[in-house]
PDB file of C-alpha atoms and ligand atoms in Angstrom:
ATOM      1  CA  MET A 268      50.312  12.924  21.338  1.00  0.00           C
ATOM      2  CA  GLU A 269      48.160  10.098  22.684  1.00  0.00           C
ATOM      3  CA  ARG A 270      44.880   9.860  20.839  1.00  0.00           C
ATOM      4  CA  VAL A 271      41.579   9.420  22.683  1.00  0.00           C
ATOM      5  CA  PRO A 272      40.019   6.001  21.992  1.00  0.00           C
ATOM      6  CA  VAL A 273      36.524   6.205  20.500  1.00  0.00           C
ATOM      7  CA  LEU A 274      34.279   3.251  19.748  1.00  0.00           C
ATOM      8  CA  ALA A 275      33.266   3.061  16.087  1.00  0.00           C
ATOM      9  CA  ILE A 276      30.233   1.103  14.967  1.00  0.00           C
ATOM     10  CA  CYS A 277      29.601   0.551  11.264  1.00  0.00           C
ATOM     11  CA  GLY A 278      26.069  -0.697  10.777  1.00  0.00           C
ATOM     12  CA  SER A 279      26.721  -1.807   7.203  1.00  0.00           C
ATOM     13  CA  LEU A 280      28.691  -4.940   6.394  1.00  0.00           C
ATOM     14  CA  ARG A 281      28.892  -4.071   2.705  1.00  0.00           C
ATOM     15  CA  PRO A 282      32.248  -3.614   0.966  1.00  0.00           C
ATOM     16  CA  ASP A 283      32.469   0.003  -0.262  1.00  0.00           C
ATOM     17  CA  SER A 284      29.961   1.025   2.395  1.00  0.00           C
ATOM     18  CA  LEU A 285      29.057   4.702   2.511  1.00  0.00           C
ATOM     19  CA  HIS A 286      28.928   4.381   6.290  1.00  0.00           C
ATOM     20  CA  ARG A 287      32.473   3.092   6.522  1.00  0.00           C
ATOM     21  CA  ALA A 288      33.364   6.042   4.268  1.00  0.00           C
ATOM     22  CA  LEU A 289      31.726   8.396   6.795  1.00  0.00           C
ATOM     23  CA  LEU A 290      33.772   6.867   9.624  1.00  0.00           C
ATOM     24  CA  THR A 291      36.919   7.422   7.561  1.00  0.00           C
ATOM     25  CA  ALA A 292      35.878  11.020   6.903  1.00  0.00           C
ATOM     26  CA  VAL A 293      35.384  11.578  10.644  1.00  0.00           C
ATOM     27  CA  GLN A 294      38.764  10.052  11.465  1.00  0.00           C
ATOM     28  CA  ASP A 295      40.406  12.261   8.824  1.00  0.00           C
ATOM     29  CA  ARG A 296      38.971  15.336  10.556  1.00  0.00           C
ATOM     30  CA  ALA A 297      39.784  14.304  14.115  1.00  0.00           C
ATOM     31  CA  PRO A 298      43.508  13.635  14.580  1.00  0.00           C
ATOM     32  CA  ARG A 299      43.091  13.690  18.377  1.00  0.00           C
ATOM     33  CA  ILE A 300      40.797  10.647  18.441  1.00  0.00           C
ATOM     34  CA  ARG A 301      41.331   7.061  17.404  1.00  0.00           C
ATOM     35  CA  LEU A 302      38.251   5.289  16.029  1.00  0.00           C
ATOM     36  CA  MET A 303      38.396   1.656  17.090  1.00  0.00           C
ATOM     37  CA  GLY A 304      36.456  -1.555  16.594  1.00  0.00           C
ATOM     38  CA  ALA A 305      34.316  -0.655  13.594  1.00  0.00           C
ATOM     39  CA  GLU A 306      34.460  -4.214  12.304  1.00  0.00           C
ATOM     40  CA  LEU A 307      33.789  -5.961  15.633  1.00  0.00           C
ATOM     41  CA  VAL A 308      30.023  -5.849  15.065  1.00  0.00           C
ATOM     42  CA  ARG A 309      30.448  -8.351  12.249  1.00  0.00           C
ATOM     43  CA  ASP A 310      31.486 -11.044  14.725  1.00  0.00           C
ATOM     44  CA  LEU A 311      28.833 -10.400  17.352  1.00  0.00           C
ATOM     45  CA  PRO A 312      26.253 -13.187  17.579  1.00  0.00           C
ATOM     46  CA  LEU A 313      22.596 -12.281  17.484  1.00  0.00           C
ATOM     47  CA  MET A 314      21.460 -11.160  20.922  1.00  0.00           C
ATOM     48  CA  ASP A 315      20.657 -14.182  23.055  1.00  0.00           C
ATOM     49  CA  PRO A 316      20.235 -13.469  26.767  1.00  0.00           C
ATOM     50  CA  ALA A 317      21.055 -17.103  27.496  1.00  0.00           C
ATOM     51  CA  LEU A 318      24.618 -16.452  26.277  1.00  0.00           C
ATOM     52  CA  ASP A 319      24.981 -13.396  28.493  1.00  0.00           C
ATOM     53  CA  ARG A 320      26.551 -15.231  31.443  1.00  0.00           C
ATOM     54  CA  PRO A 321      30.176 -15.272  32.575  1.00  0.00           C
ATOM     55  CA  ASP A 322      30.585 -18.951  31.635  1.00  0.00           C
ATOM     56  CA  SER A 323      29.041 -18.675  28.170  1.00  0.00           C
ATOM     57  CA  LEU A 324      29.705 -15.103  27.021  1.00  0.00           C
ATOM     58  CA  PRO A 325      31.039 -15.197  23.438  1.00  0.00           C
ATOM     59  CA  SER A 326      34.568 -13.787  23.163  1.00  0.00           C
ATOM     60  CA  ALA A 327      33.452 -11.300  20.504  1.00  0.00           C
ATOM     61  CA  VAL A 328      30.922  -9.840  22.934  1.00  0.00           C
ATOM     62  CA  ARG A 329      33.509  -9.658  25.704  1.00  0.00           C
ATOM     63  CA  GLU A 330      35.940  -7.844  23.386  1.00  0.00           C
ATOM     64  CA  PHE A 331      33.252  -5.448  22.156  1.00  0.00           C
ATOM     65  CA  ARG A 332      32.086  -4.582  25.679  1.00  0.00           C
ATOM     66  CA  MET A 333      35.607  -4.082  26.982  1.00  0.00           C
ATOM     67  CA  LEU A 334      36.420  -1.743  24.123  1.00  0.00           C
ATOM     68  CA  ALA A 335      33.166   0.187  24.603  1.00  0.00           C
ATOM     69  CA  GLU A 336      33.892   0.572  28.336  1.00  0.00           C
ATOM     70  CA  ALA A 337      37.427   1.803  27.612  1.00  0.00           C
ATOM     71  CA  CYS A 338      36.368   4.390  25.022  1.00  0.00           C
ATOM     72  CA  ALA A 339      35.566   8.025  25.748  1.00  0.00           C
ATOM     73  CA  GLY A 340      32.711   8.195  23.262  1.00  0.00           C
ATOM     74  CA  ALA A 341      31.254   6.513  20.194  1.00  0.00           C
ATOM     75  CA  VAL A 342      30.708   7.303  16.539  1.00  0.00           C
ATOM     76  CA  ILE A 343      27.939   5.217  15.020  1.00  0.00           C
ATOM     77  CA  ALA A 344      27.491   5.206  11.244  1.00  0.00           C
ATOM     78  CA  SER A 345      24.370   3.285  10.520  1.00  0.00           C
ATOM     79  CA  PRO A 346      22.139   2.810   7.461  1.00  0.00           C
ATOM     80  CA  GLU A 347      18.388   2.878   7.228  1.00  0.00           C
ATOM     81  CA  TYR A 348      16.943  -0.417   6.067  1.00  0.00           C
ATOM     82  CA  VAL A 349      13.238  -0.418   5.177  1.00  0.00           C
ATOM     83  CA  HIS A 350      12.675   2.784   7.179  1.00  0.00           C
ATOM     84  CA  ALA A 351      14.265   1.369  10.328  1.00  0.00           C
ATOM     85  CA  PRO A 352      17.742   1.013  11.859  1.00  0.00           C
ATOM     86  CA  SER A 353      20.174  -1.553  10.565  1.00  0.00           C
ATOM     87  CA  GLY A 354      19.824  -4.751  12.563  1.00  0.00           C
ATOM     88  CA  VAL A 355      23.626  -4.924  12.770  1.00  0.00           C
ATOM     89  CA  THR A 356      23.717  -1.691  14.772  1.00  0.00           C
ATOM     90  CA  LYS A 357      20.733  -2.518  16.945  1.00  0.00           C
ATOM     91  CA  ASN A 358      22.190  -5.929  17.737  1.00  0.00           C
ATOM     92  CA  ALA A 359      25.488  -4.349  18.805  1.00  0.00           C
ATOM     93  CA  LEU A 360      23.704  -1.860  21.071  1.00  0.00           C
ATOM     94  CA  ASP A 361      21.561  -4.639  22.543  1.00  0.00           C
ATOM     95  CA  TRP A 362      24.778  -6.314  23.697  1.00  0.00           C
ATOM     96  CA  LEU A 363      25.564  -3.139  25.674  1.00  0.00           C
ATOM     97  CA  ALA A 364      22.256  -3.301  27.572  1.00  0.00           C
ATOM     98  CA  GLY A 365      22.836  -3.478  31.290  1.00  0.00           C
ATOM     99  CA  SER A 366      26.380  -2.132  30.960  1.00  0.00           C
ATOM    100  CA  THR A 367      27.555   1.411  31.624  1.00  0.00           C
ATOM    101  CA  ALA A 368      29.653   1.408  28.460  1.00  0.00           C
ATOM    102  CA  LEU A 369      28.015   4.497  26.932  1.00  0.00           C
ATOM    103  CA  TYR A 370      26.868   6.127  30.155  1.00  0.00           C
ATOM    104  CA  GLY A 371      27.321   9.890  29.857  1.00  0.00           C
ATOM    105  CA  LYS A 372      29.604   9.514  26.849  1.00  0.00           C
ATOM    106  CA  PRO A 373      29.169  11.593  23.699  1.00  0.00           C
ATOM    107  CA  VAL A 374      27.759   9.672  20.745  1.00  0.00           C
ATOM    108  CA  LEU A 375      27.826  11.013  17.192  1.00  0.00           C
ATOM    109  CA  LEU A 376      25.282   9.412  14.865  1.00  0.00           C
ATOM    110  CA  LEU A 377      25.872   9.374  11.105  1.00  0.00           C
ATOM    111  CA  SER A 378      23.809   8.043   8.230  1.00  0.00           C
ATOM    112  CA  ALA A 379      23.948   8.156   4.463  1.00  0.00           C
ATOM    113  CA  SER A 380      21.667   7.085   1.676  1.00  0.00           C
ATOM    114  CA  PRO A 381      21.325   7.551  -2.058  1.00  0.00           C
ATOM    115  CA  GLY A 382      17.796   8.811  -1.307  1.00  0.00           C
ATOM    116  CA  GLN A 383      16.448  12.176  -0.205  1.00  0.00           C
ATOM    117  CA  THR A 384      16.204  11.511   3.544  1.00  0.00           C
ATOM    118  CA  GLY A 385      19.789  10.361   4.010  1.00  0.00           C
ATOM    119  CA  GLY A 386      18.882   7.477   6.293  1.00  0.00           C
ATOM    120  CA  LEU A 387      17.416   9.786   8.936  1.00  0.00           C
ATOM    121  CA  ARG A 388      14.657   7.348   9.905  1.00  0.00           C
ATOM    122  CA  GLY A 389      17.269   4.722  10.685  1.00  0.00           C
ATOM    123  CA  LEU A 390      18.980   7.113  13.088  1.00  0.00           C
ATOM    124  CA  ALA A 391      15.660   8.169  14.624  1.00  0.00           C
ATOM    125  CA  GLY A 392      15.008   4.537  15.462  1.00  0.00           C
ATOM    126  CA  LEU A 393      18.313   4.287  17.341  1.00  0.00           C
ATOM    127  CA  ILE A 394      17.719   7.309  19.567  1.00  0.00           C
ATOM    128  CA  PRO A 395      15.429   5.610  22.136  1.00  0.00           C
ATOM    129  CA  THR A 396      17.979   2.819  22.505  1.00  0.00           C
ATOM    130  CA  LEU A 397      20.836   5.273  23.013  1.00  0.00           C
ATOM    131  CA  LEU A 398      18.826   7.267  25.539  1.00  0.00           C
ATOM    132  CA  ALA A 399      18.099   4.048  27.391  1.00  0.00           C
ATOM    133  CA  LEU A 400      21.861   3.463  27.522  1.00  0.00           C
ATOM    134  CA  ASP A 401      22.283   7.025  28.917  1.00  0.00           C
ATOM    135  CA  ALA A 402      24.450   8.104  25.987  1.00  0.00           C
ATOM    136  CA  GLY A 403      25.048  11.827  25.479  1.00  0.00           C
ATOM    137  CA  LEU A 404      23.942  12.471  21.913  1.00  0.00           C
ATOM    138  CA  VAL A 405      25.490  15.271  19.889  1.00  0.00           C
ATOM    139  CA  ASP A 406      23.955  16.696  16.703  1.00  0.00           C
ATOM    140  CA  PRO A 407      23.645  13.852  14.157  1.00  0.00           C
ATOM    141  CA  VAL A 408      24.528  14.060  10.473  1.00  0.00           C
ATOM    142  CA  SER A 409      22.406  12.475   7.751  1.00  0.00           C
ATOM    143  CA  VAL A 410      23.685  12.618   4.194  1.00  0.00           C
ATOM    144  CA  SER A 411      21.195  12.508   1.325  1.00  0.00           C
ATOM    145  CA  ARG A 412      22.281  11.692  -2.246  1.00  0.00           C
ATOM    146  CA  ALA A 413      25.389  10.355  -0.593  1.00  0.00           C
ATOM    147  CA  PRO A 414      27.134   8.620  -3.526  1.00  0.00           C
ATOM    148  CA  ARG A 415      27.461  12.062  -5.145  1.00  0.00           C
ATOM    149  CA  ARG A 416      28.986  13.588  -2.024  1.00  0.00           C
ATOM    150  CA  ILE A 417      31.374  11.064  -0.502  1.00  0.00           C
ATOM    151  CA  ARG A 418      33.566   8.389  -2.040  1.00  0.00           C
ATOM    152  CA  PRO A 419      34.031   4.890  -0.570  1.00  0.00           C
ATOM    153  CA  ASP A 420      37.557   5.862   0.530  1.00  0.00           C
ATOM    154  CA  GLY A 421      36.104   8.663   2.665  1.00  0.00           C
ATOM    155  CA  GLU A 422      36.967  11.540   0.371  1.00  0.00           C
ATOM    156  CA  VAL A 423      34.243  14.162   0.660  1.00  0.00           C
ATOM    157  CA  THR A 424      33.412  15.750  -2.694  1.00  0.00           C
ATOM    158  CA  ASP A 425      30.800  18.214  -1.473  1.00  0.00           C
ATOM    159  CA  VAL A 426      31.674  21.481   0.249  1.00  0.00           C
ATOM    160  CA  GLY A 427      28.506  21.528   2.341  1.00  0.00           C
ATOM    161  CA  LEU A 428      29.059  18.029   3.661  1.00  0.00           C
ATOM    162  CA  ASP A 429      32.676  18.839   4.381  1.00  0.00           C
ATOM    163  CA  LEU A 430      31.578  21.759   6.574  1.00  0.00           C
ATOM    164  CA  ARG A 431      28.857  19.759   8.330  1.00  0.00           C
ATOM    165  CA  LEU A 432      31.320  17.004   9.186  1.00  0.00           C
ATOM    166  CA  GLU A 433      33.855  19.541  10.471  1.00  0.00           C
ATOM    167  CA  ILE A 434      31.207  21.035  12.780  1.00  0.00           C
ATOM    168  CA  ALA A 435      29.938  17.634  13.937  1.00  0.00           C
ATOM    169  CA  VAL A 436      33.449  16.431  14.734  1.00  0.00           C
ATOM    170  CA  GLU A 437      34.261  19.638  16.606  1.00  0.00           C
ATOM    171  CA  GLN A 438      31.083  19.300  18.715  1.00  0.00           C
ATOM    172  CA  PHE A 439      31.829  15.653  19.407  1.00  0.00           C
ATOM    173  CA  VAL A 440      35.443  16.258  20.441  1.00  0.00           C
ATOM    174  CA  ASP A 441      34.406  19.231  22.606  1.00  0.00           C
ATOM    175  CA  ALA A 442      31.736  17.110  24.292  1.00  0.00           C
ATOM    176  CA  MET A 443      34.348  14.486  25.152  1.00  0.00           C
ATOM    177  CA  ALA A 444      36.628  17.126  26.606  1.00  0.00           C
ATOM    178  CA  VAL A 445      33.819  18.455  28.778  1.00  0.00           C
ATOM    179  CA  GLY A 446      32.485  15.009  29.663  1.00  0.00           C
ATOM    180  CA  ALA A 447      28.841  15.035  28.631  1.00  0.00           C
ATOM    181  CA  ALA A 448      26.315  14.521  31.397  1.00  0.00           C
ATOM    182  CA  PRO A 449      23.778  11.762  30.795  1.00  0.00           C
ATOM    183  CA  LEU A 450      20.720  13.193  29.047  1.00  0.00           C
ATOM    184  CA  ALA A 451      18.470  11.969  31.815  1.00  0.00           C
ATOM    185  CA  THR A 452      20.170  14.390  34.223  1.00  0.00           C
ATOM    186  CA  ARG A 453      20.033  17.470  31.959  1.00  0.00           C
TER     187      ARG A 453
HETATM  188  C1  FMN B 295      17.547  -4.070   2.557  1.00  0.00           C
HETATM  189  C2  FMN B 295      17.742  -2.608   2.242  1.00  0.00           C
HETATM  190  C3  FMN B 295      16.791  -1.700   2.618  1.00  0.00           C
HETATM  191  C4  FMN B 295      16.994  -0.342   2.389  1.00  0.00           C
HETATM  192  N1  FMN B 295      16.065   0.549   2.837  1.00  0.00           N
HETATM  193  C5  FMN B 295      16.311   1.891   2.700  1.00  0.00           C
HETATM  194  C6  FMN B 295      15.416   2.841   3.269  1.00  0.00           C
HETATM  195  O1  FMN B 295      14.427   2.519   3.881  1.00  0.00           O
HETATM  196  N2  FMN B 295      15.713   4.153   3.117  1.00  0.00           N
HETATM  197  C7  FMN B 295      16.853   4.571   2.457  1.00  0.00           C
HETATM  198  O2  FMN B 295      17.091   5.775   2.374  1.00  0.00           O
HETATM  199  N3  FMN B 295      17.705   3.678   1.900  1.00  0.00           N
HETATM  200  C8  FMN B 295      17.459   2.365   2.015  1.00  0.00           C
HETATM  201  N4  FMN B 295      18.325   1.452   1.467  1.00  0.00           N
HETATM  202  C9  FMN B 295      19.467   1.935   0.694  1.00  0.00           C
HETATM  203  C10 FMN B 295      20.639   2.192   1.593  1.00  0.00           C
HETATM  204  O3  FMN B 295      20.481   3.458   2.191  1.00  0.00           O
HETATM  205  C11 FMN B 295      21.898   2.182   0.769  1.00  0.00           C
HETATM  206  O4  FMN B 295      22.081   0.888   0.243  1.00  0.00           O
HETATM  207  C12 FMN B 295      23.094   2.616   1.559  1.00  0.00           C
HETATM  208  O5  FMN B 295      24.152   2.818   0.656  1.00  0.00           O
HETATM  209  C13 FMN B 295      23.465   1.567   2.603  1.00  0.00           C
HETATM  210  O6  FMN B 295      24.621   1.940   3.283  1.00  0.00           O
HETATM  211  P1  FMN B 295      26.079   1.381   2.908  1.00  0.00           P
HETATM  212  O7  FMN B 295      26.491   2.074   1.648  1.00  0.00           O
HETATM  213  O8  FMN B 295      26.898   1.788   4.062  1.00  0.00           O
HETATM  214  O9  FMN B 295      25.980  -0.106   2.735  1.00  0.00           O
HETATM  215  C14 FMN B 295      18.146   0.088   1.698  1.00  0.00           C
HETATM  216  C15 FMN B 295      19.104  -0.855   1.303  1.00  0.00           C
HETATM  217  C16 FMN B 295      18.911  -2.175   1.578  1.00  0.00           C
HETATM  218  C17 FMN B 295      19.988  -3.172   1.168  1.00  0.00           C
END
């Protein structure tokens, strides 16, 4: 069975990242999709419009855009830093500005934090950007007290989180099958 390619963005560069663990947990629950490119964001330069020309486009940006265009959706696991989105994630999305890479495609947002809000404010800050890119958002998942509920290898140790991830993955895969309409047209 050929798996559906899905762009993965991990907004944390930290070894043992809870967000990489969430991506692993999603992959474990979605055998029909193949999460790809989670580490590409590490190589993206900081957004510089002067580089965004055919003769000077960095190869990492070209690779990232081509993958995003080829994928049927995206799963973005992104931390909250100082009550705002991770700059790593925002920078990656900025490189998709002006492209149709996420147009009408389902996007599942995930966050995790040791704190009580689970990184929700970081996700909230990404929503205007994703709407501007015409992504089709599905219900996001924010995980509070995350180190008690998921291990760095992606093993989920909390029944409630296990169920929430199952539901989120099912919604996301269903949305890809249907082909989500851009939010602006709903
Ligand atoms: C610079 C910095 C700022 C942070 N700010 C917040 C914050 O505003 N809210 C929050 O819930 N956690 C915050 N945290 C904690 C992160 O949620 C926590 O480190 C989380 O595990 C990061 O994700 P990771 O495990 O994937 O690296 C911050 C961490 C760092 C390093």
